[in-house]
CSV table of C-alpha atoms in Angstrom, one decimal:
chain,number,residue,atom,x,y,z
A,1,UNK,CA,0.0,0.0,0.0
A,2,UNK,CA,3.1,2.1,0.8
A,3,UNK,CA,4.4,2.0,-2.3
A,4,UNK,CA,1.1,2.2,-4.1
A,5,UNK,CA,0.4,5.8,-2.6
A,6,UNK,CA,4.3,6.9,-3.0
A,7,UNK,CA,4.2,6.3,-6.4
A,8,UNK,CA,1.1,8.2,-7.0
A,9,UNK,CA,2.5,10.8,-5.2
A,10,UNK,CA,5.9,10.9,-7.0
A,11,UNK,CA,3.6,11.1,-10.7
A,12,UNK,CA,1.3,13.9,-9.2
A,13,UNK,CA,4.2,16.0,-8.3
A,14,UNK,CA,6.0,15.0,-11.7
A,15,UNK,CA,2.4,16.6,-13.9
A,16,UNK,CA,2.3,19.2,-11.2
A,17,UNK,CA,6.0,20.7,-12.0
A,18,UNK,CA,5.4,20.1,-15.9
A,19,UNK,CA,2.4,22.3,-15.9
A,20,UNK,CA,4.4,25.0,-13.9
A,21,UNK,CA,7.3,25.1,-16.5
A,22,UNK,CA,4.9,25.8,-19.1
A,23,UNK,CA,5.4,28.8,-21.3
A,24,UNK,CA,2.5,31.2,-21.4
A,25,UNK,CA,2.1,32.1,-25.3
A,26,UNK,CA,1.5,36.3,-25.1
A,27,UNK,CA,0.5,37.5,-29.1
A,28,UNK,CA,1.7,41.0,-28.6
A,29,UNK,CA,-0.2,43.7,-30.8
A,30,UNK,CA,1.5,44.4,-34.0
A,31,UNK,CA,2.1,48.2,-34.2
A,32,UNK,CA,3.1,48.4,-38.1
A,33,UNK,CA,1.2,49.9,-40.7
A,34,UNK,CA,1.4,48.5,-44.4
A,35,UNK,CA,2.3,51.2,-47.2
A,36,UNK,CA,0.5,50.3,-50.6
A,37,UNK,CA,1.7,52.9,-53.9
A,38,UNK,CA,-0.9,53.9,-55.9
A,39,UNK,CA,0.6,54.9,-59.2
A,40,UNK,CA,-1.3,56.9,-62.3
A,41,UNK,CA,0.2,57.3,-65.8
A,42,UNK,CA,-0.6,60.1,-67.7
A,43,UNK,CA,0.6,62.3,-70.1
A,44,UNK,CA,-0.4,66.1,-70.3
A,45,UNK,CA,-2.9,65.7,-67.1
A,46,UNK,CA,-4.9,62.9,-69.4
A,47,UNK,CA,-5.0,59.4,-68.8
A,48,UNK,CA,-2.3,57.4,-70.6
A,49,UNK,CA,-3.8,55.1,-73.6
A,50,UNK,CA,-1.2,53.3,-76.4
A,51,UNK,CA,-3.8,54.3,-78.8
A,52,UNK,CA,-4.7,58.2,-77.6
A,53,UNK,CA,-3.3,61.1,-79.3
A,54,UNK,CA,-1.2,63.7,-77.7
A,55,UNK,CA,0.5,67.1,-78.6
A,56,UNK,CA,3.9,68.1,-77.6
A,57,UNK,CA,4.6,71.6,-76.9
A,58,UNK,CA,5.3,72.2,-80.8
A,59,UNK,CA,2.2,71.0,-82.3
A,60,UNK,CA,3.7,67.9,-83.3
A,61,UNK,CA,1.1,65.0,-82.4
A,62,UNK,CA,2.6,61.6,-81.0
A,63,UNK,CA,1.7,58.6,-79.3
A,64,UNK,CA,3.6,56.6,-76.2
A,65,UNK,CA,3.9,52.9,-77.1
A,66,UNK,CA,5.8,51.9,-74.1
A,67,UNK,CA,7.1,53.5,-70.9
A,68,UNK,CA,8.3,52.0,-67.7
A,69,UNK,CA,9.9,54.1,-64.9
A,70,UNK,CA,12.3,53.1,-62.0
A,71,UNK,CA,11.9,54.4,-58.5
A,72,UNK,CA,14.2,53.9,-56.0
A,73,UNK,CA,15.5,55.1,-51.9
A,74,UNK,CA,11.8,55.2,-50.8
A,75,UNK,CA,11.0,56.4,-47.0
A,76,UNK,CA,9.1,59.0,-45.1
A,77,UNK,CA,10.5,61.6,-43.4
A,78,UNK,CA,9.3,63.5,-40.3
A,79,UNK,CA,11.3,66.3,-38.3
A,80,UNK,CA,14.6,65.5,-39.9
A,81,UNK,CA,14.0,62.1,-39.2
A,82,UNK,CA,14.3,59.8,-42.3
A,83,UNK,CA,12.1,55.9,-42.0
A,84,UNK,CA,13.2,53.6,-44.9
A,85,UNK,CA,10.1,51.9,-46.3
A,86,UNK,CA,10.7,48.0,-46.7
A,87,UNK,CA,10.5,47.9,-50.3
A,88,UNK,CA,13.4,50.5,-52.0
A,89,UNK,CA,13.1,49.6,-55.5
A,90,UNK,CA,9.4,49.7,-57.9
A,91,UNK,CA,9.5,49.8,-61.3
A,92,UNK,CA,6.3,51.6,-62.3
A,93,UNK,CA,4.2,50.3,-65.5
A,94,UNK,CA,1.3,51.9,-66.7
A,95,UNK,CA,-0.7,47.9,-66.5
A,96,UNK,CA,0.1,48.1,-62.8
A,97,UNK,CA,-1.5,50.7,-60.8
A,98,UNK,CA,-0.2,49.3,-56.8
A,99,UNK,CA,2.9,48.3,-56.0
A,100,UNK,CA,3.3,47.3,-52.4
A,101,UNK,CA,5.7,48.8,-50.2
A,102,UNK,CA,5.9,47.2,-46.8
A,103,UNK,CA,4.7,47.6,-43.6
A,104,UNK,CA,6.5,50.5,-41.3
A,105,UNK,CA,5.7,51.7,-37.1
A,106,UNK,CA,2.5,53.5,-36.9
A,107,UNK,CA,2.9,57.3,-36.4
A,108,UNK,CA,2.8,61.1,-38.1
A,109,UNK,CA,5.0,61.1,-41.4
A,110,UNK,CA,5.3,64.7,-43.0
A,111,UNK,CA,7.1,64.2,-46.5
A,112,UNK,CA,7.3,60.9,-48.4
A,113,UNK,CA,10.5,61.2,-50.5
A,114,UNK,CA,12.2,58.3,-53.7
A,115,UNK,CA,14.5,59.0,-56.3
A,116,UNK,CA,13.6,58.8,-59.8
A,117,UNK,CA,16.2,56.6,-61.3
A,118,UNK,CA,18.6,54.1,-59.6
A,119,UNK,CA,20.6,55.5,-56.9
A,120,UNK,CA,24.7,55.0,-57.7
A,121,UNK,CA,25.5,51.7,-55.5
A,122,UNK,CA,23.1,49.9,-56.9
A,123,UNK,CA,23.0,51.0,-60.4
A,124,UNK,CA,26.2,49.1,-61.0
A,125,UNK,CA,25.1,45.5,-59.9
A,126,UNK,CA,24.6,42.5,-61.8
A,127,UNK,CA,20.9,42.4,-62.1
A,128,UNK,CA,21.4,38.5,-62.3
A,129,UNK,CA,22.3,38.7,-58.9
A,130,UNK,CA,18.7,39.7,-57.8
A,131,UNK,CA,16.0,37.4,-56.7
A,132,UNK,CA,13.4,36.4,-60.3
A,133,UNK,CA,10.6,38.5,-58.3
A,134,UNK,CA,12.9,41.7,-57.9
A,135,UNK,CA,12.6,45.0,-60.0
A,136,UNK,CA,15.7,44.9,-60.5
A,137,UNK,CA,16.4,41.6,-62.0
A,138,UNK,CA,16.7,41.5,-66.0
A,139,UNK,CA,13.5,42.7,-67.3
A,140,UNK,CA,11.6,42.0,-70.4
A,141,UNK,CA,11.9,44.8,-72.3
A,142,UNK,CA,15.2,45.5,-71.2
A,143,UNK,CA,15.8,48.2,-68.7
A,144,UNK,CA,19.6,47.4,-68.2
A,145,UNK,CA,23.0,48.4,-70.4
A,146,UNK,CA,25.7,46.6,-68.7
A,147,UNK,CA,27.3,46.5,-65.7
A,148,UNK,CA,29.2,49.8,-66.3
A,149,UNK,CA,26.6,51.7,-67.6
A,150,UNK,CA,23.8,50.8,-65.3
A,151,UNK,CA,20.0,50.9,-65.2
A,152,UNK,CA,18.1,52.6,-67.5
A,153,UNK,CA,16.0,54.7,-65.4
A,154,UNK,CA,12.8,54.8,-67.7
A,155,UNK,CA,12.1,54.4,-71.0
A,156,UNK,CA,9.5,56.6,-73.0
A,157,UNK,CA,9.1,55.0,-76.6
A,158,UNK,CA,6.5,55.6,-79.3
A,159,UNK,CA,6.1,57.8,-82.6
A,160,UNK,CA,5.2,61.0,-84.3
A,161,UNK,CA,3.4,62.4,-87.0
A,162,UNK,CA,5.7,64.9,-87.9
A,163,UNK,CA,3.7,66.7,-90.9
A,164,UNK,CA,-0.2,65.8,-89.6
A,165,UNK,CA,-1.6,63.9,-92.6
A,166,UNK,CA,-2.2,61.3,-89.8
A,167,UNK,CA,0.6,58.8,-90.4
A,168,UNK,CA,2.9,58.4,-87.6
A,169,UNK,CA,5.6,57.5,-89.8
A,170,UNK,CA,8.9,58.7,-87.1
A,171,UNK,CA,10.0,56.5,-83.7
A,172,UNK,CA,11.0,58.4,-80.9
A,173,UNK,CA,12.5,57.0,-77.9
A,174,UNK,CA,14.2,58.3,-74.6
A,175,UNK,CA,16.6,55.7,-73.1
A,176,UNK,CA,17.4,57.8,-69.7
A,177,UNK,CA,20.2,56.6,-67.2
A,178,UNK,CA,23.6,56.8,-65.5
A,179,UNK,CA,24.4,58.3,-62.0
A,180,UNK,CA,24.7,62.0,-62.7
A,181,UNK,CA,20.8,61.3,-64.5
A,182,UNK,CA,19.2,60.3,-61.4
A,183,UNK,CA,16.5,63.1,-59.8
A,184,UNK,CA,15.8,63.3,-56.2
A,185,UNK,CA,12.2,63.5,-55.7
A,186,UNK,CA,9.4,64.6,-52.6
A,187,UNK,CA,6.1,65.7,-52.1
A,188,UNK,CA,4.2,66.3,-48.7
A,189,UNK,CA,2.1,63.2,-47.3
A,190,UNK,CA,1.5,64.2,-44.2
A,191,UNK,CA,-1.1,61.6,-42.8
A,192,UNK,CA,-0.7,58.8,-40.0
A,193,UNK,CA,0.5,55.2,-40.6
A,194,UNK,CA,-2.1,53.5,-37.8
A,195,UNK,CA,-1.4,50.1,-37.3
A,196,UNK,CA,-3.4,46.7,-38.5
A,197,UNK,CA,-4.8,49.3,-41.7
A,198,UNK,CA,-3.4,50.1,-45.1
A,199,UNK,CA,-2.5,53.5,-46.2
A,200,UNK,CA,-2.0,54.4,-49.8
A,201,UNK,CA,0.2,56.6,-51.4
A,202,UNK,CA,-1.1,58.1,-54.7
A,203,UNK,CA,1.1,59.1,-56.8
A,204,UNK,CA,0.9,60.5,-60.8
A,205,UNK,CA,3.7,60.0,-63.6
A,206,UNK,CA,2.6,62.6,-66.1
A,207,UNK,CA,4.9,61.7,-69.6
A,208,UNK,CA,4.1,64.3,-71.3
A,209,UNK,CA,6.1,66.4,-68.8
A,210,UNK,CA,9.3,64.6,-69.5
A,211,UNK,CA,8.9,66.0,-72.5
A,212,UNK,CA,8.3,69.7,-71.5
A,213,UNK,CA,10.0,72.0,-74.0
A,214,UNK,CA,11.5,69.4,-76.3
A,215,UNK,CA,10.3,69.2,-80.4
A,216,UNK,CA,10.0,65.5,-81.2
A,217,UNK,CA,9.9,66.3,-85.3
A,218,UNK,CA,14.1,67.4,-84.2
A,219,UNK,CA,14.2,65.9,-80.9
A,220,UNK,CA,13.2,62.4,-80.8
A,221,UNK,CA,16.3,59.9,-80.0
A,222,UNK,CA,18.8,59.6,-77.0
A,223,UNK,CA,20.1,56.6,-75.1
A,224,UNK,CA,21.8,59.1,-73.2
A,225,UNK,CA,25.5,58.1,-73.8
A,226,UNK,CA,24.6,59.1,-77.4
A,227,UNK,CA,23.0,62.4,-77.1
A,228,UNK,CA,23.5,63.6,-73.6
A,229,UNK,CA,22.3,67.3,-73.8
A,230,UNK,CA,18.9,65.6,-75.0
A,231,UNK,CA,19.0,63.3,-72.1
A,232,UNK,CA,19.3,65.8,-69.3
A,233,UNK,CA,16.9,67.9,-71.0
A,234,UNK,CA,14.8,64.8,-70.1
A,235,UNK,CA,16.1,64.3,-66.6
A,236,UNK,CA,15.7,67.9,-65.7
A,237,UNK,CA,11.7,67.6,-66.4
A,238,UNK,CA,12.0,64.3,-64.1
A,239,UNK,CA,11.1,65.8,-60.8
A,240,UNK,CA,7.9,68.0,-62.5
A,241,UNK,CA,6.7,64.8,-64.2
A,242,UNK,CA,6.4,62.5,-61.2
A,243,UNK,CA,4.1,64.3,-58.3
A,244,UNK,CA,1.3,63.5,-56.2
């Protein structure tokens, strides 16, 4: 009987302690925000379409067949202080309207600032060194020269109808890249990242603008290395062409 009731007692106490040493699981309360971009393409304040017709600022009418544009250094900024968004690189397309960014700690953000272009480190990696579901891996059309050249920042493509009888018979196509190319770029945001919700950015990418003050019947080719004046002409309209 003794040893009936010691060995009860001995498996008691052995449950009893186990219990005790149990972990209590505590789900703390996330306090992060996710960050969606919501990007518009347009070009002279109207909505981009391959098939619209448009009018540079020399009468000449033209229409954008393609146009992809690299962002890149993306975070908000609040009293000086500067809060890197998760996601640093997006390259915009005018099929894809939201590209998400991340999640960041809830709280008052003033400006939201990017670059337009590729900022200098990374321009000269291997973009086969990237993940497959990376911007910055090889893309299809090409937005890459090689590795000493860099990105190309965006690409604005299409054609012209130089003498209006309604045949765009002349391509034009801006190839924009290389460090000194790249355009810083802010606008104010000013609104609260509250956690467990989704905030959007908007943000518009006006082509046209890029194209403020240039004649495409004369002006109407540079891959940058070839025809630099022409391509910081480009560049220079960069930071008036992407805006909120």
């Amino acid at each position: 009987m003794k040893k009936i009731l010691l060995t009860t007692l001995a498996i008691t106490v052995l449950f009893s302690c186990k219990k005790e040493e149990e972990p209590i699981s505590v789900t703390s309360p996330s306090t992060k925000g996710n960050v969606v971009l919501n990007a518009q393409f347009l070009v002279n304040g109207a909505s981009y379409n391959s098939d619209s017709v448009y009018v540079d600022d020399f009468s000449n009418n033209y229409k954008i067949s393609f146009s992809n544009v690299y962002l890149s250094q993306l975070n908000f900024e609040d009293g000086g202080v500067i809060t890197p968004l998760p996601i640093q690189y997006v390259l915009l397309k005018p099929e894809t309207s939201t590209y998400n960014l991340g999640s960041v700690e809830e709280g008052h953000y003033h400006n939201f600032n990017y670059g337009i272009g590729i900022d200098s480190a990374t321009n000269h990696t291997d973009p086969n060194s990237y993940d497959l579901s990376s911007p910055l891996y090889p893309q299809s059309p090409n937005m890459h020269w090689t590795w000493n050249s860099g990105y190309i920042f965006y690409k604005i493509e299409g054609s012209i109808d130089t003498d209006s009888d309604g045949t765009f018979e002349t391509t034009f196509a801006f190839h924009i890249g290389t460090d000194d190319l790249r355009r810083d770029g802010t606008f104010m945001f000013h609104d609260a990242i509250v956690a467990g919700a989704t905030t959007t950015i908007d943000m518009k990418i006006d082509l046209g603008k890029f194209l403020t003050g240039i004649d495409l019947s004369i002006d109407n080719s540079t891959h940058t290395m070839n025809n630099m004046p022409l391509a910081l002409r480009v560049a220079n309209n960069a930071t008036s062409a992407v805006t909120n």
